[in-house]
Amino acid sequence: MTAPHRAARRPTPDPAPGGPGAATPATAWTEILRTLEDHCRRAPSRYNTQPWRLAYERDRITLHWDPARTLPHTDPTRRDLFLSLGAFLETCLIVAADAGLAVHARTDFDETDCRAARLLPADTPYPTPFTTATVETRRTARGPHRPGPLTGTELSAARDQLADLPSARLVHLHTRELAALGRRADRWLLGTPPAVAELRTWLRPTSRHPRYTLDGLTDRALGLTRPRAAALAAAVSPPLHPLLRALGLPRLLAAARRSPLGYDGSVLILVGDATGRHGPAATTPEGLIAHGRALVRTWYALAEHGVGVHPLDALIDAPRTGPQLAARLGGEGRRVLAAFRAGHPVRQPERSARIPARQG
């Protein structure tokens, strides 16, 4: 079994004098972490919306979210918003620890202020087996994976990251078991006008898009060839989509598209406790942030084994497939939080775009 995520952190060399992370007696830890924020921004978010915003003070850093970067139609419960904020918070702690900074996190939710949490000074660095190199290595692997399920070692490495959430479970299913549900979820995503509008907003089909290098879903990150990217952009465009929808094309597209689940592989599903009796409730912003921290740790653990992940969010949010998936997993008082393919990519995935810290 892989050591739990609370195991002692691997030693890291002192920062080079004058380089990023280099401290002087007069330098506040917040200013040091500010120089490392671009690494923190490698955290994942749905549609690569990057909804986080940091406010720096001398003795604390406050994590807010940007309402303009939420997805009210494809993420109507804001599950993915708070999971991504938790992933970002955990990533900040990893980057800080790797720089030798003693920092801890405290959830501090405030709806009016769009505030999620604070980073505060601590006595010792955050204990984590991961480093900034792990953060930079992780990729979203939406392209084909090599056939075969995860090994026991890989699965254990992921599950060990739930050590501080004993009520959470990471369920393993085979990809083909969910292929039919995946097609139904695709039909919902491609056939529902508000969902299509959000997809269109965050789609970056060619390098000519003005935000291609900043955010959203690029053709390369989606693993699409130029013709396929152009076809997708056309299919969701305002002039064509209403006509295509009337003709039933979303159903045909979903049926014709090469299913990412039509092979022998692994899907992992994070399930949380909705009651709050055994830990943070997976129905509250605070509980979702805690589960988002654990979720990204599983992804980092898998990345260190060369395993890429591909989120399958529509499986949970489509009105038909979400309840069917929950019923399949069973268990009253449980909530399905995340579903993702996990496997070894056939090709190295492209790095997704990020807004530089100086622009955020």
Short mmCIF file of C-alpha atoms in Angstrom, two decimals, residues 8 11 27 30-31 35 57 69 71 113-115 124 146 153-154 156 170 183 189 192 215 231 287 289 312 321 356:
data_model
loop_
_atom_site.label_atom_id
_atom_site.label_comp_id
_atom_site.label_asym_id
_atom_site.label_seq_id
_atom_site.Cartn_x
_atom_site.Cartn_y
_atom_site.Cartn_z
CA ALA A 8 6.39 12.94 5.67
CA PRO A 11 13.15 16.47 1.24
CA THR A 27 10.03 38.88 3.03
CA THR A 30 2.53 35.70 1.37
CA GLU A 31 4.81 37.55 -1.03
CA THR A 35 5.77 34.54 -6.83
CA GLU A 57 -2.37 40.54 2.78
CA ARG A 69 -16.47 31.92 -14.10
CA LEU A 71 -21.38 27.24 -14.90
CA ASP A 113 -18.20 37.92 -0.35
CA CYS A 114 -17.70 34.90 -2.67
CA ARG A 115 -15.14 33.74 -0.12
CA THR A 124 5.49 23.74 10.16
CA ARG A 146 -4.07 2.15 -23.40
CA THR A 153 -0.91 -0.49 -6.76
CA GLU A 154 -2.32 2.43 -8.77
CA SER A 156 -4.37 1.87 -3.73
CA LEU A 170 -13.44 5.80 -4.42
CA ARG A 183 -23.87 8.21 -24.62
CA LEU A 189 -24.89 17.94 -23.29
CA THR A 192 -29.75 21.10 -24.30
CA ASP A 215 -8.51 29.41 -20.41
CA ALA A 231 -17.17 20.33 -36.72
CA GLY A 287 -17.77 19.75 2.63
CA ILE A 289 -14.10 22.02 -0.66
CA LEU A 312 -16.89 12.67 -16.91
CA THR A 321 -27.87 9.67 -16.08
CA PRO A 356 -0.92 34.02 -15.76
#
